[in-house]
Tab-separated table of C-alpha atoms in Angstrom:
chain	number	residue	atom	x	y	z
A	1	MET	CA	99.099	32.814	146.205
A	2	LEU	CA	97.310	29.823	147.708
A	3	ASN	CA	98.392	26.218	147.931
A	4	ILE	CA	95.307	24.350	146.667
A	5	GLY	CA	94.592	20.635	146.662
A	6	ILE	CA	91.898	18.615	144.867
A	7	ARG	CA	91.119	15.124	146.161
A	8	PHE	CA	89.083	12.666	144.090
A	9	ASN	CA	87.663	9.335	145.167
A	10	ARG	CA	87.922	7.955	141.619
A	11	LYS	CA	89.751	8.799	138.400
A	12	ASP	CA	87.257	10.724	136.318
A	13	PHE	CA	86.826	14.307	135.049
A	14	GLU	CA	89.969	15.440	136.889
A	15	TYR	CA	91.110	17.824	134.186
A	16	ASP	CA	87.747	19.624	134.070
A	17	VAL	CA	87.834	20.341	137.797
A	18	TYR	CA	91.528	21.258	137.737
A	19	SER	CA	90.992	23.708	134.844
A	20	LEU	CA	88.166	25.491	136.656
A	21	VAL	CA	90.209	25.843	139.839
A	22	ARG	CA	93.153	27.224	137.851
A	23	ALA	CA	90.828	29.650	136.075
A	24	PHE	CA	89.641	31.109	139.394
A	25	TYR	CA	93.106	30.970	140.984
A	26	PRO	CA	95.554	31.437	138.085
A	27	LYS	CA	98.565	32.317	140.266
A	28	SER	CA	98.120	29.510	142.806
A	29	GLN	CA	99.723	26.093	143.072
A	30	VAL	CA	97.112	23.401	142.367
A	31	GLN	CA	97.739	19.701	143.040
A	32	MET	CA	95.462	16.709	142.443
A	33	TYR	CA	95.488	13.370	144.230
A	34	TYR	CA	93.191	10.430	145.064
A	35	GLU	CA	91.888	9.430	148.467
A	36	ASP	CA	93.806	6.134	148.475
A	37	GLU	CA	97.103	7.893	147.736
A	38	GLU	CA	99.588	9.422	150.101
A	39	HIS	CA	100.171	13.119	149.642
A	40	THR	CA	102.500	15.653	151.121
A	41	GLY	CA	101.963	19.221	152.195
A	42	GLU	CA	99.214	21.211	153.834
A	43	TYR	CA	96.618	22.888	151.627
A	44	GLN	CA	95.161	26.259	152.428
A	45	LEU	CA	92.200	25.339	150.237
A	46	LEU	CA	91.119	21.727	149.653
A	47	LEU	CA	88.356	20.537	147.331
A	48	LEU	CA	87.032	17.024	147.943
A	49	VAL	CA	85.166	15.534	144.987
A	50	THR	CA	83.254	12.349	145.743
A	51	TYR	CA	81.439	10.346	143.079
A	52	SER	CA	78.827	7.656	143.665
A	53	ASP	CA	76.448	5.989	141.227
A	54	GLN	CA	73.645	8.421	142.079
A	55	GLU	CA	75.282	11.643	143.233
A	56	ILE	CA	78.297	13.936	143.243
A	57	CYS	CA	79.365	15.591	146.456
A	58	LEU	CA	81.665	18.621	146.626
A	59	GLU	CA	83.187	19.745	149.920
A	60	ILE	CA	85.634	22.611	150.399
A	61	GLU	CA	87.949	23.026	153.351
A	62	LYS	CA	89.857	26.208	154.143
A	63	ASP	CA	92.735	25.920	156.581
A	64	ASN	CA	91.413	22.446	157.553
A	65	LYS	CA	87.884	23.728	158.292
A	66	LYS	CA	84.888	22.776	156.176
A	67	ILE	CA	83.369	25.920	154.646
A	68	TYR	CA	81.214	24.522	151.830
A	69	GLU	CA	79.274	21.381	150.961
A	70	LYS	CA	76.814	20.660	148.191
A	71	LYS	CA	75.491	17.591	146.399
A	72	ALA	CA	74.002	16.988	142.985
A	73	PHE	CA	72.048	13.917	141.945
A	74	VAL	CA	73.022	12.223	138.682
A	75	ASP	CA	72.811	8.849	136.992
A	76	TYR	CA	76.585	8.600	136.778
A	77	GLU	CA	77.002	6.004	133.999
A	78	LYS	CA	73.833	6.670	131.992
A	79	ASP	CA	74.899	9.979	130.484
A	80	ARG	CA	78.546	10.830	131.095
A	81	LYS	CA	78.293	14.164	129.268
A	82	GLU	CA	75.479	15.236	131.554
A	83	THR	CA	77.418	13.979	134.576
A	84	LYS	CA	80.406	16.114	133.566
A	85	ASN	CA	78.192	19.175	133.024
A	86	VAL	CA	76.607	18.732	136.462
A	87	LEU	CA	80.017	18.368	138.103
A	88	LYS	CA	81.438	21.463	136.406
A	89	HIS	CA	78.354	23.488	137.312
A	90	LEU	CA	78.739	22.340	140.933
A	91	VAL	CA	82.415	23.339	141.082
A	92	TYR	CA	81.851	26.621	139.243
A	93	GLU	CA	78.996	27.666	141.533
A	94	ALA	CA	81.111	26.892	144.611
A	95	LEU	CA	84.177	28.814	143.407
A	96	GLN	CA	82.018	31.712	142.259
A	97	THR	CA	80.516	31.901	145.754
A	98	LEU	CA	83.928	31.577	147.381
A	99	THR	CA	85.682	34.237	145.298
A	100	GLY	CA	82.806	36.576	144.492
A	101	THR	CA	83.866	36.586	140.827
A	102	SER	CA	82.510	35.164	137.584
A	103	LEU	CA	84.364	33.889	134.518
A	104	PRO	CA	83.409	35.247	131.076
A	105	TRP	CA	83.153	31.725	129.657
A	106	GLY	CA	81.535	30.275	132.747
A	107	ASN	CA	82.478	26.656	133.402
A	108	LEU	CA	83.571	25.931	129.833
A	109	THR	CA	87.110	24.561	129.935
A	110	GLY	CA	87.521	23.367	126.333
A	111	ILE	CA	89.327	25.299	123.623
A	112	ARG	CA	86.470	25.279	121.092
A	113	PRO	CA	83.386	26.849	122.699
A	114	THR	CA	81.821	27.687	119.316
A	115	LYS	CA	81.373	23.969	118.613
A	116	ILE	CA	78.417	24.016	121.000
A	117	PRO	CA	76.277	26.590	119.135
A	118	MET	CA	77.498	25.196	115.788
A	119	LYS	CA	76.188	21.732	116.608
A	120	LEU	CA	72.886	23.100	117.922
A	121	LEU	CA	72.414	25.244	114.800
A	122	GLU	CA	72.934	22.139	112.676
A	123	GLN	CA	70.207	20.454	114.728
A	124	GLY	CA	67.823	23.295	113.896
A	125	TRP	CA	67.907	25.243	117.148
A	126	LYS	CA	67.063	28.943	117.162
A	127	ASN	CA	69.655	31.487	118.269
A	128	THR	CA	67.565	32.516	121.287
A	129	ASP	CA	67.228	28.910	122.485
A	130	ILE	CA	70.977	28.332	122.069
A	131	ALA	CA	71.732	31.455	124.082
A	132	GLU	CA	69.485	30.340	126.927
A	133	TYR	CA	71.064	26.855	126.871
A	134	MET	CA	74.637	28.213	127.038
A	135	ARG	CA	73.844	30.574	129.902
A	136	ASN	CA	71.915	27.986	131.943
A	137	THR	CA	74.140	24.976	131.301
A	138	TYR	CA	77.587	26.552	131.243
A	139	SER	CA	77.067	29.937	132.997
A	140	VAL	CA	78.540	31.735	129.982
A	141	SER	CA	78.201	35.522	130.116
A	142	ARG	CA	75.763	37.266	127.792
A	143	GLU	CA	78.647	38.916	125.903
A	144	LYS	CA	80.471	35.650	125.235
A	145	THR	CA	77.250	33.809	124.432
A	146	ALA	CA	76.422	36.404	121.780
A	147	LEU	CA	79.972	36.241	120.398
A	148	ALA	CA	79.958	32.448	120.116
A	149	ILE	CA	76.554	32.328	118.401
A	150	THR	CA	77.482	35.147	115.995
A	151	ILE	CA	80.661	33.314	114.979
A	152	ALA	CA	78.910	29.946	114.620
A	153	ASN	CA	76.371	31.490	112.235
A	154	ARG	CA	79.099	33.144	110.153
A	155	GLU	CA	81.120	29.932	110.002
A	156	ARG	CA	78.097	28.035	108.727
A	157	ALA	CA	77.504	30.644	106.036
A	158	ILE	CA	81.150	30.496	104.908
A	159	LEU	CA	81.186	26.685	104.704
A	160	LYS	CA	77.679	26.113	103.309
A	161	ASP	CA	78.759	25.708	99.675
A	162	MET	CA	81.864	23.641	100.458
A	163	ASP	CA	81.936	19.827	100.450
A	164	TYR	CA	84.492	19.848	103.232
A	165	GLU	CA	83.752	16.362	104.570
A	166	ASN	CA	84.856	14.776	101.305
A	167	GLY	CA	87.914	16.984	100.949
A	168	TYR	CA	91.009	17.687	102.994
A	169	SER	CA	93.436	20.476	103.804
A	170	LEU	CA	97.227	20.569	103.763
A	171	TYR	CA	99.376	22.090	106.490
A	172	VAL	CA	103.103	22.567	105.835
A	173	GLY	CA	105.310	23.460	108.801
A	174	ILE	CA	108.537	25.472	108.651
A	175	PRO	CA	109.910	25.222	112.220
A	176	PHE	CA	112.518	27.998	112.021
A	177	CYS	CA	112.409	31.548	113.386
A	178	PRO	CA	114.820	34.505	113.352
A	179	SER	CA	114.702	34.357	117.178
A	180	ILE	CA	112.455	32.699	119.737
A	181	CYS	CA	109.858	35.047	121.246
A	182	LEU	CA	109.506	35.163	125.010
A	183	TYR	CA	105.934	33.813	124.957
A	184	CYS	CA	106.412	31.137	122.270
A	185	SER	CA	105.410	27.539	123.053
A	186	PHE	CA	105.629	26.182	119.520
A	187	GLY	CA	108.358	23.834	118.324
A	188	SER	CA	110.413	26.647	116.791
A	189	HIS	CA	114.160	26.526	116.223
A	190	PRO	CA	116.511	29.529	115.916
A	191	LEU	CA	117.477	29.763	112.265
A	192	GLU	CA	121.107	30.580	112.986
A	193	ARG	CA	121.617	27.103	114.473
A	194	TRP	CA	120.003	25.298	111.545
A	195	VAL	CA	120.777	27.483	108.543
A	196	LYS	CA	123.162	24.888	107.034
A	197	ARG	CA	120.562	22.131	107.274
A	198	VAL	CA	117.474	23.879	105.920
A	199	ASP	CA	117.925	22.243	102.511
A	200	GLU	CA	118.081	18.819	104.173
A	201	TYR	CA	114.864	19.667	105.967
A	202	LEU	CA	113.233	20.654	102.675
A	203	ASP	CA	114.337	17.322	101.147
A	204	ALA	CA	112.433	15.435	103.845
A	205	LEU	CA	109.500	17.853	103.751
A	206	CYS	CA	109.044	17.550	99.989
A	207	LYS	CA	109.171	13.755	100.310
A	208	GLU	CA	106.365	13.888	102.856
A	209	ILE	CA	104.336	16.271	100.678
A	210	THR	CA	104.695	13.888	97.716
A	211	PHE	CA	103.529	10.991	99.853
A	212	ILE	CA	100.465	12.906	101.058
A	213	ARG	CA	99.398	13.612	97.480
A	214	GLN	CA	99.811	9.990	96.431
A	215	ALA	CA	98.148	8.643	99.556
A	216	MET	CA	95.101	10.897	99.338
A	217	GLY	CA	94.442	9.880	95.747
A	218	GLU	CA	91.263	11.406	94.368
A	219	GLN	CA	90.342	13.287	97.551
A	220	LYS	CA	89.922	16.982	96.785
A	221	LEU	CA	92.360	19.468	98.298
A	222	ASN	CA	90.448	22.504	99.642
A	223	THR	CA	92.940	24.700	101.497
A	224	ILE	CA	96.709	25.003	101.997
A	225	TYR	CA	98.317	26.634	105.013
A	226	ILE	CA	102.079	27.111	105.313
A	227	GLY	CA	102.904	27.971	108.917
A	228	GLY	CA	105.597	27.519	111.500
A	229	GLY	CA	107.747	28.815	112.999
A	230	THR	CA	108.187	31.407	110.331
A	231	PRO	CA	107.953	30.218	106.701
A	232	THR	CA	109.670	33.363	105.431
A	233	THR	CA	112.883	32.416	107.222
A	234	LEU	CA	113.475	30.417	104.041
A	235	GLU	CA	115.678	32.120	101.483
A	236	PRO	CA	113.918	33.140	98.234
A	237	ASP	CA	115.290	30.124	96.315
A	238	GLN	CA	114.274	27.758	99.141
A	239	LEU	CA	110.806	29.297	99.310
A	240	TYR	CA	110.502	28.955	95.543
A	241	ARG	CA	111.583	25.328	95.737
A	242	LEU	CA	108.902	24.531	98.328
A	243	LEU	CA	106.049	26.367	96.602
A	244	SER	CA	106.919	24.993	93.164
A	245	HIS	CA	106.985	21.459	94.602
A	246	ILE	CA	103.520	21.950	96.086
A	247	GLN	CA	102.311	23.436	92.789
A	248	ASP	CA	103.671	20.525	90.744
A	249	THR	CA	102.396	17.892	93.175
A	250	PHE	CA	98.766	18.827	93.824
A	251	ASP	CA	95.649	19.437	91.746
A	252	PHE	CA	94.558	23.004	92.537
A	253	THR	CA	91.127	22.744	90.908
A	254	HIS	CA	89.255	22.781	94.223
A	255	VAL	CA	91.684	24.855	96.324
A	256	LYS	CA	89.729	27.781	97.791
A	257	GLU	CA	92.457	29.276	99.974
A	258	TYR	CA	96.263	29.270	99.964
A	259	THR	CA	97.827	30.932	102.998
A	260	VAL	CA	101.479	31.620	103.728
A	261	GLU	CA	102.101	32.899	107.214
A	262	ALA	CA	104.827	35.426	106.480
A	263	GLY	CA	104.720	36.316	110.145
A	264	ARG	CA	107.780	38.088	111.461
A	265	PRO	CA	108.439	41.411	109.666
A	266	ASP	CA	112.188	40.862	110.144
A	267	SER	CA	111.997	37.753	107.964
A	268	ILE	CA	110.060	39.265	105.029
A	269	THR	CA	111.781	40.837	102.039
A	270	GLN	CA	110.546	42.097	98.708
A	271	ASP	CA	112.327	39.191	97.006
A	272	LYS	CA	110.392	36.702	99.117
A	273	LEU	CA	107.110	38.481	98.424
A	274	ASN	CA	107.978	38.296	94.729
A	275	VAL	CA	108.292	34.520	95.087
A	276	LEU	CA	104.844	34.315	96.688
A	277	ARG	CA	103.366	36.349	93.837
A	278	GLN	CA	104.505	33.691	91.353
A	279	PHE	CA	102.104	31.181	92.909
A	280	PRO	CA	98.365	31.231	93.688
A	281	VAL	CA	98.942	32.355	97.284
A	282	ASN	CA	95.868	34.439	98.093
A	283	ARG	CA	96.300	35.110	101.803
A	284	ILE	CA	99.341	36.114	103.897
A	285	SER	CA	100.022	37.286	107.447
A	286	VAL	CA	102.251	40.116	108.626
A	287	ASN	CA	102.226	39.794	112.403
A	288	PRO	CA	103.308	42.700	114.619
A	289	GLN	CA	101.855	41.259	117.914
A	290	THR	CA	102.220	44.821	119.285
A	291	MET	CA	103.027	48.264	117.867
A	292	ASN	CA	104.917	49.345	120.985
A	293	GLN	CA	108.671	49.219	120.497
A	294	LYS	CA	109.430	48.787	124.192
A	295	THR	CA	107.329	45.614	124.282
A	296	LEU	CA	108.882	44.246	121.088
A	297	ASP	CA	112.301	44.582	122.730
A	298	VAL	CA	111.136	42.823	125.912
A	299	ILE	CA	109.593	39.831	124.135
A	300	GLY	CA	112.557	39.286	121.829
A	301	ARG	CA	111.132	40.405	118.497
A	302	LYS	CA	114.164	41.574	116.526
A	303	HIS	CA	112.333	44.149	114.443
A	304	THR	CA	110.935	47.648	114.823
A	305	VAL	CA	107.438	49.042	114.545
A	306	GLU	CA	108.561	50.793	111.356
A	307	ASP	CA	109.648	47.437	109.899
A	308	THR	CA	106.097	46.194	110.350
A	309	LYS	CA	104.579	49.226	108.669
A	310	ASN	CA	107.043	49.205	105.770
A	311	ILE	CA	106.687	45.517	104.912
A	312	PHE	CA	102.892	45.709	105.168
A	313	LEU	CA	102.764	48.657	102.760
A	314	THR	CA	105.214	46.904	100.427
A	315	ALA	CA	102.975	43.839	100.326
A	316	ARG	CA	99.982	46.035	99.543
A	317	GLU	CA	101.840	47.774	96.720
A	318	MET	CA	102.783	44.378	95.279
A	319	GLY	CA	99.128	43.380	94.986
A	320	PHE	CA	98.387	41.286	98.085
A	321	THR	CA	94.693	41.892	98.731
A	322	ASN	CA	94.147	39.631	101.740
A	323	ILE	CA	96.618	40.406	104.543
A	324	ASN	CA	96.066	39.261	108.113
A	325	MET	CA	97.714	40.800	111.171
A	326	ASP	CA	98.094	39.076	114.566
A	327	LEU	CA	98.038	40.866	117.922
A	328	ILE	CA	98.647	39.527	121.426
A	329	ILE	CA	96.789	41.040	124.378
A	330	GLY	CA	98.337	40.697	127.831
A	331	LEU	CA	101.995	41.072	126.874
A	332	PRO	CA	104.296	42.089	129.744
A	333	GLY	CA	103.980	45.751	130.634
A	334	GLU	CA	101.010	46.445	128.364
A	335	GLY	CA	97.753	47.887	129.636
A	336	LYS	CA	94.888	49.816	128.056
A	337	GLU	CA	97.052	52.706	126.846
A	338	GLU	CA	99.560	50.472	125.086
A	339	VAL	CA	96.830	48.354	123.481
A	340	ALA	CA	94.994	51.513	122.370
A	341	HIS	CA	98.173	52.759	120.680
A	342	THR	CA	98.623	49.444	118.865
A	343	LEU	CA	95.020	49.506	117.662
A	344	GLU	CA	95.385	53.080	116.378
A	345	GLU	CA	98.428	52.061	114.326
A	346	ILE	CA	96.667	48.964	112.977
A	347	GLU	CA	93.665	51.026	111.879
A	348	LYS	CA	95.966	53.257	109.838
A	349	LEU	CA	97.224	50.209	107.916
A	350	GLN	CA	93.761	48.690	107.324
A	351	PRO	CA	94.538	44.947	107.106
A	352	ASP	CA	91.869	42.641	105.690
A	353	SER	CA	91.688	40.486	108.798
A	354	LEU	CA	92.844	40.792	112.384
A	355	THR	CA	93.508	37.938	114.793
A	356	VAL	CA	93.482	38.932	118.461
A	357	HIS	CA	95.216	36.500	120.819
A	358	SER	CA	95.007	36.578	124.597
A	359	LEU	CA	98.412	35.717	126.023
A	360	ALA	CA	98.639	32.132	127.266
A	361	LEU	CA	101.451	31.424	129.743
A	362	LYS	CA	102.279	27.850	128.779
A	363	ARG	CA	104.773	25.858	130.807
A	364	ALA	CA	107.440	25.580	128.109
A	365	THR	CA	107.654	29.295	127.327
A	366	ARG	CA	110.623	31.351	128.514
A	367	LEU	CA	108.108	33.890	129.836
A	368	ASN	CA	106.796	31.232	132.219
A	369	LEU	CA	110.114	29.535	133.006
A	370	PHE	CA	111.713	32.850	133.989
A	371	ARG	CA	108.598	34.663	135.131
A	372	ASP	CA	110.264	35.875	138.339
A	373	GLN	CA	112.276	38.232	136.118
A	374	TYR	CA	109.050	39.857	134.903
A	375	GLU	CA	107.077	40.018	138.161
A	376	GLU	CA	107.188	43.814	138.225
A	377	MET	CA	105.518	43.967	134.806
A	378	SER	CA	101.756	43.790	134.477
A	379	PHE	CA	100.037	41.104	132.411
A	380	GLU	CA	96.783	42.938	131.892
A	381	ASN	CA	93.705	41.808	130.070
A	382	SER	CA	90.080	42.648	130.710
A	383	GLN	CA	86.674	42.672	129.092
A	384	GLU	CA	87.217	46.378	128.419
A	385	ILE	CA	90.434	45.678	126.481
A	386	MET	CA	88.803	42.847	124.503
A	387	GLU	CA	85.952	45.223	123.631
A	388	MET	CA	88.536	47.763	122.442
A	389	THR	CA	89.906	45.206	119.976
A	390	GLN	CA	86.395	44.332	118.827
A	391	LYS	CA	85.582	47.986	118.211
A	392	CYS	CA	88.819	48.436	116.253
A	393	ALA	CA	87.893	45.498	114.031
A	394	GLN	CA	84.400	46.925	113.504
A	395	ASN	CA	85.890	50.300	112.564
A	396	MET	CA	87.806	48.517	109.796
A	397	GLY	CA	84.672	46.797	108.500
A	398	MET	CA	85.422	43.410	110.058
A	399	GLY	CA	83.256	40.952	111.923
A	400	PRO	CA	84.266	37.933	114.049
A	401	TYR	CA	84.511	34.664	112.124
A	402	TYR	CA	86.383	32.163	114.329
A	403	LEU	CA	87.333	31.714	117.955
A	404	TYR	CA	89.356	29.417	120.138
A	405	ARG	CA	90.770	29.322	123.640
A	406	GLN	CA	93.982	28.038	125.205
A	407	LYS	CA	95.117	26.714	128.559
A	408	ASN	CA	96.245	29.356	131.059
A	409	ILE	CA	94.902	32.148	128.843
A	410	ALA	CA	95.084	35.684	130.212
A	411	GLY	CA	91.878	36.732	131.986
A	412	ASN	CA	90.143	33.477	130.953
A	413	PHE	CA	89.302	35.150	127.647
A	414	GLU	CA	89.770	33.916	124.070
A	415	ASN	CA	91.436	34.345	120.705
A	416	VAL	CA	89.201	35.839	118.030
A	417	GLY	CA	89.667	36.182	114.305
A	418	TYR	CA	87.991	39.179	112.637
A	419	ALA	CA	87.734	39.616	108.882
A	420	GLU	CA	86.095	41.658	106.181
A	421	VAL	CA	83.415	40.024	104.057
A	422	ASP	CA	84.967	37.272	101.871
A	423	LYS	CA	88.335	37.616	103.650
A	424	ALA	CA	87.806	35.082	106.455
A	425	GLY	CA	90.429	32.351	106.815
A	426	ILE	CA	88.690	29.129	105.755
A	427	TYR	CA	91.503	26.918	107.052
A	428	ASN	CA	91.146	28.468	110.515
A	429	ILE	CA	87.462	27.534	110.630
A	430	LEU	CA	88.053	23.990	109.376
A	431	ILE	CA	90.736	23.182	111.918
A	432	MET	CA	89.182	24.909	114.925
A	433	GLU	CA	85.701	23.497	114.378
A	434	GLU	CA	87.229	20.102	113.472
A	435	LYS	CA	85.187	19.954	110.293
A	436	GLN	CA	87.789	18.461	107.980
A	437	THR	CA	90.795	16.163	107.886
A	438	ILE	CA	94.062	18.120	107.936
A	439	LEU	CA	97.156	16.378	106.523
A	440	ALA	CA	100.188	18.010	108.154
A	441	ALA	CA	103.784	17.797	106.939
A	442	GLY	CA	106.948	18.869	108.730
A	443	ALA	CA	108.707	18.594	112.080
A	444	GLY	CA	106.182	18.754	114.922
A	445	ALA	CA	103.236	18.755	112.508
A	446	SER	CA	100.054	17.098	113.758
A	447	THR	CA	97.752	15.396	111.254
A	448	LYS	CA	94.110	15.361	112.303
A	449	PHE	CA	91.778	12.737	110.829
A	450	VAL	CA	88.107	13.753	111.112
A	451	SER	CA	85.288	11.250	110.601
A	452	GLU	CA	81.692	10.588	111.661
A	453	HIS	CA	80.725	14.215	110.940
A	454	GLY	CA	83.336	15.533	113.333
A	455	ASN	CA	82.445	13.221	116.207
A	456	ARG	CA	85.591	11.133	115.820
A	457	ILE	CA	89.042	12.752	115.800
A	458	GLU	CA	92.324	10.862	115.551
A	459	ARG	CA	95.795	12.381	115.386
A	460	VAL	CA	99.084	11.292	113.889
A	461	GLU	CA	102.089	13.244	115.147
A	462	ASN	CA	105.448	13.921	113.556
A	463	VAL	CA	108.510	14.171	115.795
A	464	LYS	CA	109.289	17.752	116.844
A	465	ASP	CA	113.077	17.622	116.655
A	466	VAL	CA	114.307	18.736	113.222
A	467	ASN	CA	117.231	16.329	113.173
A	468	GLN	CA	114.999	13.410	114.157
A	469	TYR	CA	112.454	14.409	111.526
A	470	ILE	CA	115.102	14.375	108.795
A	471	GLN	CA	116.554	11.044	109.922
A	472	ARG	CA	113.199	9.330	110.523
A	473	ILE	CA	111.186	10.650	107.589
A	474	ASP	CA	110.343	7.147	106.372
A	475	GLU	CA	108.865	6.391	109.797
A	476	MET	CA	106.750	9.569	109.549
A	477	LEU	CA	105.384	8.355	106.201
A	478	GLU	CA	104.562	4.954	107.661
A	479	ARG	CA	102.650	6.604	110.500
A	480	LYS	CA	100.613	8.507	107.922
A	481	ARG	CA	100.030	5.429	105.807
A	482	VAL	CA	98.499	3.603	108.776
A	483	GLY	CA	96.466	6.663	109.760
A	484	ILE	CA	95.123	7.253	106.262
A	485	ASN	CA	94.113	3.592	105.860
A	486	ASN	CA	92.241	3.655	109.186
A	487	TRP	CA	90.537	6.919	108.235
A	488	ARG	CA	89.492	5.535	104.835
A	489	ASN	CA	87.952	2.508	106.512
A	490	GLN	CA	86.037	4.671	108.993
A	491	CYS	CA	84.711	6.943	106.237
A	492	GLY	CA	83.874	4.077	103.884
A	493	TYR	CA	86.234	5.236	101.116
A	494	SER	CA	87.378	2.569	98.682
A	495	GLY	CA	91.041	1.704	98.319
A	496	LYS	CA	93.904	2.131	100.710
A	497	VAL	CA	97.526	3.143	100.739
A	498	CYS	CA	99.426	-0.113	100.457
A	499	GLU	CA	103.043	-0.646	101.467
A	500	SER	CA	104.222	-0.643	97.852
A	501	GLU	CA	102.620	2.750	97.238
A	502	ALA	CA	104.293	4.140	100.326
A	503	SER	CA	107.665	2.824	99.244
A	504	VAL	CA	107.257	4.467	95.829
A	505	ALA	CA	106.672	7.817	97.555
A	506	VAL	CA	109.690	7.313	99.772
A	507	GLN	CA	111.903	6.666	96.785
A	508	SER	CA	110.551	9.544	94.672
């Protein structure tokens, strides 16, 4: 493990450089500072990034000796996007030379790489020209270039008959779980600590849902996604209360997809599935993450492989025709053999869609906080393993339909959603490609206002703490009121949510 420093002469594009260095040296300590700042410690590897109006200079020192220097000429202020691309190419080329390795996604550091081919397709570019552009500009591998372009084309086909810009989607968050998984970075709360306050939470949640409906007026609702946490931690009567409130509150005329992320097999019962069947829920998830019992025990999933199989088959027997399953690649102790076993078991069940996640070791996860306890376990991911998951999906008649990446993702790979024809998750495309405004309700929920054809994104956050959410629900509604009014003005929609309308929703 190296101690790496990055020194800048001005505050600009720091995160892009930092992300590339971390991608090449994922287990190293990386610190950033500016040339006019004091800093402590000696760096085994030091990158010096110097900007001027006409050029960017990158120098690299190893053990206090200069080993690399290269310059690139740019018009710094004229085209900042081009300046950033030149800088990232410069850093990527240097680190590639230094390490002798390449990254599958090249110098792309964002979480939505498919937005690039999507935008170029909308401008009329041909697939071959897009591929050449991605390889030359971002050094993306041929495999990942083909994957991104394939997905962008499928996304366009799925959305082509949908007036998504004039509609919106609803996200409803249930922040409770039976237990907190080792890798989890979401704002989840152990149910046992909150079980006596779930009804209070639903009171506040239903109030926020009512406000969203009133505030959005005549805007058409296109998709609903109930996530978490684990929505099926709710008891059957609580789940019924939530779904019936949504049903009574919204006009479902234009709703194309209604997803409930059932998630953890240890939270799903036949009674809860019966509740879902009483409403127009047309997509659910049953998420094993792995089909290896030893791994389930390590990561804190309080269920067995057999639980996963049984609840999946029960859901099928009850008439659910669009079931997604989530897998995580790179879990502690899992290599090719363990992943192959999981994929064999998944193929036997034949879900309608499969979402493959590459493990991301985020700072707040217990897996990262206590990683010294798991040092003897491998965290393996590779192009070969990702190709295994792709082949499994193909064997089940699925093709890729959406993709996103995360910080600190295993092997610098990606998360890919595969689905059969007509079984793709529309909500997943809308949120990942930032095509549509998403109104989000619940503790920790993040509303995303999309305008100017996706070129302008603004967020309104709810507090993460459940107790604070319950106590400050009126404040959450006020935040939304302001956000919705600003969004309406940007989009040129008539009318706004006035204070009196908000107060009516609060009292209802």
